[in-house]
Amino acid sequence: PESIPELEPKNENLNTKTLAEIYFEQGLYSKALNIYQDLIKKNPLDLDLQKRLSDIQRQVNEKFGDA
């Protein structure tokens, strides 16, 4: 039988802006932040990623206070 690859959240290939936004919309802020941080490590010059990470961090801080 063929081996079916497991879809683990830690699989970096699954870390996309779309998935991060889904997590964010679902209130899974730490997962969204982790994905954006991972994407920025891979694309350090992507200003859109950096801006979105900053926006999410600000919104989380406003909602929950500085962590």
Tab-separated table of N, CA, C and O in Angstrom, residues 1-57:
chain	number	residue	atom	x	y	z
A	1	PRO	N	0.823	-1.211	0.000
A	1	PRO	CA	0.000	0.000	0.000
A	1	PRO	C	0.852	1.254	0.000
A	1	PRO	O	1.924	1.275	0.578
A	2	GLU	N	0.319	2.271	-0.674
A	2	GLU	CA	1.030	3.536	-0.755
A	2	GLU	C	1.020	4.261	0.580
A	2	GLU	O	0.040	4.223	1.300
A	3	SER	N	2.120	4.878	0.896
A	3	SER	CA	2.216	5.643	2.139
A	3	SER	C	1.580	7.011	1.930
A	3	SER	O	1.880	7.710	0.971
A	4	ILE	N	0.692	7.385	2.822
A	4	ILE	CA	0.053	8.695	2.750
A	4	ILE	C	0.797	9.633	3.684
A	4	ILE	O	0.921	9.341	4.872
A	5	PRO	N	1.315	10.740	3.145
A	5	PRO	CA	2.041	11.661	4.019
A	5	PRO	C	1.101	12.285	5.054
A	5	PRO	O	-0.036	12.614	4.754
A	6	GLU	N	1.613	12.395	6.272
A	6	GLU	CA	0.818	13.007	7.330
A	6	GLU	C	0.855	14.521	7.183
A	6	GLU	O	1.877	15.094	6.849
A	7	LEU	N	-0.276	15.144	7.418
A	7	LEU	CA	-0.352	16.599	7.349
A	7	LEU	C	-0.245	17.160	8.755
A	7	LEU	O	-1.216	17.282	9.474
A	8	GLU	N	0.964	17.452	9.144
A	8	GLU	CA	1.235	17.985	10.478
A	8	GLU	C	1.335	19.499	10.382
A	8	GLU	O	1.948	20.015	9.463
A	9	PRO	N	0.775	20.221	11.352
A	9	PRO	CA	0.897	21.674	11.334
A	9	PRO	C	2.336	22.156	11.343
A	9	PRO	O	2.630	23.216	10.845
A	10	LYS	N	3.256	21.336	11.864
A	10	LYS	CA	4.651	21.753	11.926
A	10	LYS	C	5.361	21.592	10.583
A	10	LYS	O	6.485	21.991	10.430
A	11	ASN	N	4.678	20.974	9.606
A	11	ASN	CA	5.261	20.834	8.282
A	11	ASN	C	5.391	22.227	7.676
A	11	ASN	O	4.400	22.866	7.341
A	12	GLU	N	6.618	22.686	7.530
A	12	GLU	CA	6.855	24.051	7.086
A	12	GLU	C	6.309	24.314	5.691
A	12	GLU	O	6.007	25.446	5.348
A	13	ASN	N	6.145	23.278	4.875
A	13	ASN	CA	5.618	23.476	3.532
A	13	ASN	C	4.158	23.922	3.567
A	13	ASN	O	3.663	24.473	2.602
A	14	LEU	N	3.471	23.643	4.650
A	14	LEU	CA	2.077	24.040	4.755
A	14	LEU	C	1.921	25.451	5.295
A	14	LEU	O	0.813	25.972	5.328
A	15	ASN	N	3.004	26.043	5.740
A	15	ASN	CA	2.936	27.380	6.303
A	15	ASN	C	2.815	28.404	5.185
A	15	ASN	O	3.781	28.725	4.507
A	16	THR	N	1.591	28.894	5.004
A	16	THR	CA	1.333	29.888	3.976
A	16	THR	C	0.586	31.054	4.602
A	16	THR	O	0.022	30.939	5.689
A	17	LYS	N	0.569	32.173	3.879
A	17	LYS	CA	-0.184	33.327	4.357
A	17	LYS	C	-1.663	32.971	4.482
A	17	LYS	O	-2.321	33.404	5.424
A	18	THR	N	-2.158	32.177	3.561
A	18	THR	CA	-3.574	31.793	3.605
A	18	THR	C	-3.882	31.032	4.882
A	18	THR	O	-4.865	31.329	5.572
A	19	LEU	N	-3.049	30.060	5.221
A	19	LEU	CA	-3.264	29.289	6.444
A	19	LEU	C	-3.155	30.193	7.671
A	19	LEU	O	-3.966	30.103	8.598
A	20	ALA	N	-2.188	31.093	7.658
A	20	ALA	CA	-2.034	32.022	8.779
A	20	ALA	C	-3.285	32.881	8.945
A	20	ALA	O	-3.755	33.107	10.062
A	21	GLU	N	-3.846	33.331	7.835
A	21	GLU	CA	-5.050	34.162	7.905
A	21	GLU	C	-6.250	33.354	8.393
A	21	GLU	O	-7.088	33.861	9.134
A	22	ILE	N	-6.328	32.095	7.999
A	22	ILE	CA	-7.406	31.227	8.495
A	22	ILE	C	-7.285	31.078	10.004
A	22	ILE	O	-8.269	31.227	10.738
A	23	TYR	N	-6.073	30.798	10.476
A	23	TYR	CA	-5.856	30.688	11.920
A	23	TYR	C	-6.243	31.989	12.623
A	23	TYR	O	-6.886	31.982	13.667
A	24	PHE	N	-5.826	33.115	12.041
A	24	PHE	CA	-6.123	34.408	12.654
A	24	PHE	C	-7.638	34.619	12.753
A	24	PHE	O	-8.140	35.015	13.803
A	25	GLU	N	-8.345	34.343	11.674
A	25	GLU	CA	-9.798	34.532	11.661
A	25	GLU	C	-10.491	33.615	12.671
A	25	GLU	O	-11.546	33.946	13.200
A	26	GLN	N	-9.890	32.464	12.936
A	26	GLN	CA	-10.459	31.514	13.893
A	26	GLN	C	-10.051	31.828	15.329
A	26	GLN	O	-10.449	31.131	16.252
A	27	GLY	N	-9.240	32.865	15.501
A	27	GLY	CA	-8.796	33.225	16.839
A	27	GLY	C	-7.593	32.439	17.315
A	27	GLY	O	-7.245	32.487	18.489
A	28	LEU	N	-6.943	31.727	16.407
A	28	LEU	CA	-5.743	30.951	16.756
A	28	LEU	C	-4.514	31.827	16.492
A	28	LEU	O	-3.717	31.584	15.594
A	29	TYR	N	-4.397	32.865	17.317
A	29	TYR	CA	-3.408	33.908	17.060
A	29	TYR	C	-1.979	33.413	17.142
A	29	TYR	O	-1.142	33.808	16.339
A	30	SER	N	-1.672	32.559	18.114
A	30	SER	CA	-0.287	32.100	18.236
A	30	SER	C	0.120	31.281	17.015
A	30	SER	O	1.250	31.388	16.547
A	31	LYS	N	-0.805	30.484	16.487
A	31	LYS	CA	-0.485	29.714	15.276
A	31	LYS	C	-0.254	30.653	14.092
A	31	LYS	O	0.673	30.458	13.300
A	32	ALA	N	-1.104	31.668	13.979
A	32	ALA	CA	-0.940	32.637	12.889
A	32	ALA	C	0.397	33.361	13.010
A	32	ALA	O	1.136	33.498	12.020
A	33	LEU	N	0.729	33.796	14.224
A	33	LEU	CA	2.000	34.494	14.438
A	33	LEU	C	3.188	33.594	14.121
A	33	LEU	O	4.156	34.032	13.496
A	34	ASN	N	3.113	32.341	14.537
A	34	ASN	CA	4.214	31.405	14.275
A	34	ASN	C	4.428	31.218	12.779
A	34	ASN	O	5.572	31.151	12.305
A	35	ILE	N	3.351	31.120	12.023
A	35	ILE	CA	3.488	30.950	10.576
A	35	ILE	C	4.115	32.191	9.957
A	35	ILE	O	5.028	32.087	9.138
A	36	TYR	N	3.629	33.374	10.337
A	36	TYR	CA	4.225	34.588	9.780
A	36	TYR	C	5.700	34.698	10.145
A	36	TYR	O	6.527	35.093	9.311
A	37	GLN	N	6.065	34.337	11.366
A	37	GLN	CA	7.474	34.378	11.759
A	37	GLN	C	8.295	33.413	10.913
A	37	GLN	O	9.404	33.737	10.482
A	38	ASP	N	7.745	32.231	10.650
A	38	ASP	CA	8.430	31.248	9.809
A	38	ASP	C	8.577	31.772	8.379
A	38	ASP	O	9.639	31.655	7.772
A	39	LEU	N	7.509	32.364	7.845
A	39	LEU	CA	7.566	32.897	6.485
A	39	LEU	C	8.591	34.020	6.369
A	39	LEU	O	9.304	34.120	5.367
A	40	ILE	N	8.694	34.844	7.415
A	40	ILE	CA	9.661	35.946	7.386
A	40	ILE	C	11.092	35.414	7.438
A	40	ILE	O	11.989	35.958	6.795
A	41	LYS	N	11.306	34.316	8.184
A	41	LYS	CA	12.644	33.708	8.189
A	41	LYS	C	13.038	33.274	6.783
A	41	LYS	O	14.188	33.387	6.388
A	42	LYS	N	12.063	32.761	6.039
A	42	LYS	CA	12.337	32.285	4.681
A	42	LYS	C	12.393	33.424	3.668
A	42	LYS	O	13.004	33.287	2.619
A	43	ASN	N	11.711	34.533	3.967
A	43	ASN	CA	11.625	35.673	3.049
A	43	ASN	C	11.859	36.969	3.820
A	43	ASN	O	10.951	37.781	3.966
A	44	PRO	N	13.085	37.169	4.320
A	44	PRO	CA	13.332	38.306	5.218
A	44	PRO	C	13.117	39.682	4.595
A	44	PRO	O	12.952	40.660	5.310
A	45	LEU	N	13.102	39.770	3.286
A	45	LEU	CA	12.940	41.072	2.644
A	45	LEU	C	11.493	41.365	2.257
A	45	LEU	O	11.217	42.425	1.692
A	46	ASP	N	10.576	40.463	2.561
A	46	ASP	CA	9.172	40.638	2.202
A	46	ASP	C	8.506	41.596	3.184
A	46	ASP	O	8.131	41.222	4.294
A	47	LEU	N	8.353	42.839	2.756
A	47	LEU	CA	7.801	43.863	3.631
A	47	LEU	C	6.330	43.626	3.941
A	47	LEU	O	5.852	44.002	5.011
A	48	ASP	N	5.593	43.013	3.023
A	48	ASP	CA	4.182	42.711	3.276
A	48	ASP	C	4.035	41.731	4.438
A	48	ASP	O	3.152	41.894	5.282
A	49	LEU	N	4.903	40.724	4.466
A	49	LEU	CA	4.866	39.757	5.574
A	49	LEU	C	5.186	40.451	6.890
A	49	LEU	O	4.510	40.218	7.901
A	50	GLN	N	6.209	41.285	6.876
A	50	GLN	CA	6.602	41.978	8.101
A	50	GLN	C	5.491	42.899	8.592
A	50	GLN	O	5.208	42.965	9.788
A	51	LYS	N	4.830	43.583	7.672
A	51	LYS	CA	3.745	44.487	8.055
A	51	LYS	C	2.575	43.693	8.630
A	51	LYS	O	1.997	44.085	9.644
A	52	ARG	N	2.227	42.579	8.009
A	52	ARG	CA	1.101	41.791	8.505
A	52	ARG	C	1.410	41.200	9.877
A	52	ARG	O	0.544	41.181	10.754
A	53	LEU	N	2.636	40.717	10.073
A	53	LEU	CA	3.033	40.205	11.386
A	53	LEU	C	2.884	41.305	12.435
A	53	LEU	O	2.320	41.076	13.504
A	54	SER	N	3.349	42.488	12.106
A	54	SER	CA	3.243	43.612	13.029
A	54	SER	C	1.783	43.946	13.315
A	54	SER	O	1.402	44.199	14.459
A	55	ASP	N	0.946	43.925	12.280
A	55	ASP	CA	-0.489	44.208	12.457
A	55	ASP	C	-1.139	43.189	13.386
A	55	ASP	O	-1.919	43.544	14.269
A	56	ILE	N	-0.830	41.915	13.178
A	56	ILE	CA	-1.420	40.861	14.011
A	56	ILE	C	-0.941	41.002	15.453
A	56	ILE	O	-1.733	40.906	16.389
A	57	GLN	N	0.364	41.252	15.633
A	57	GLN	CA	0.891	41.414	16.989
A	57	GLN	C	0.205	42.582	17.687
A	57	GLN	O	-0.153	42.490	18.863
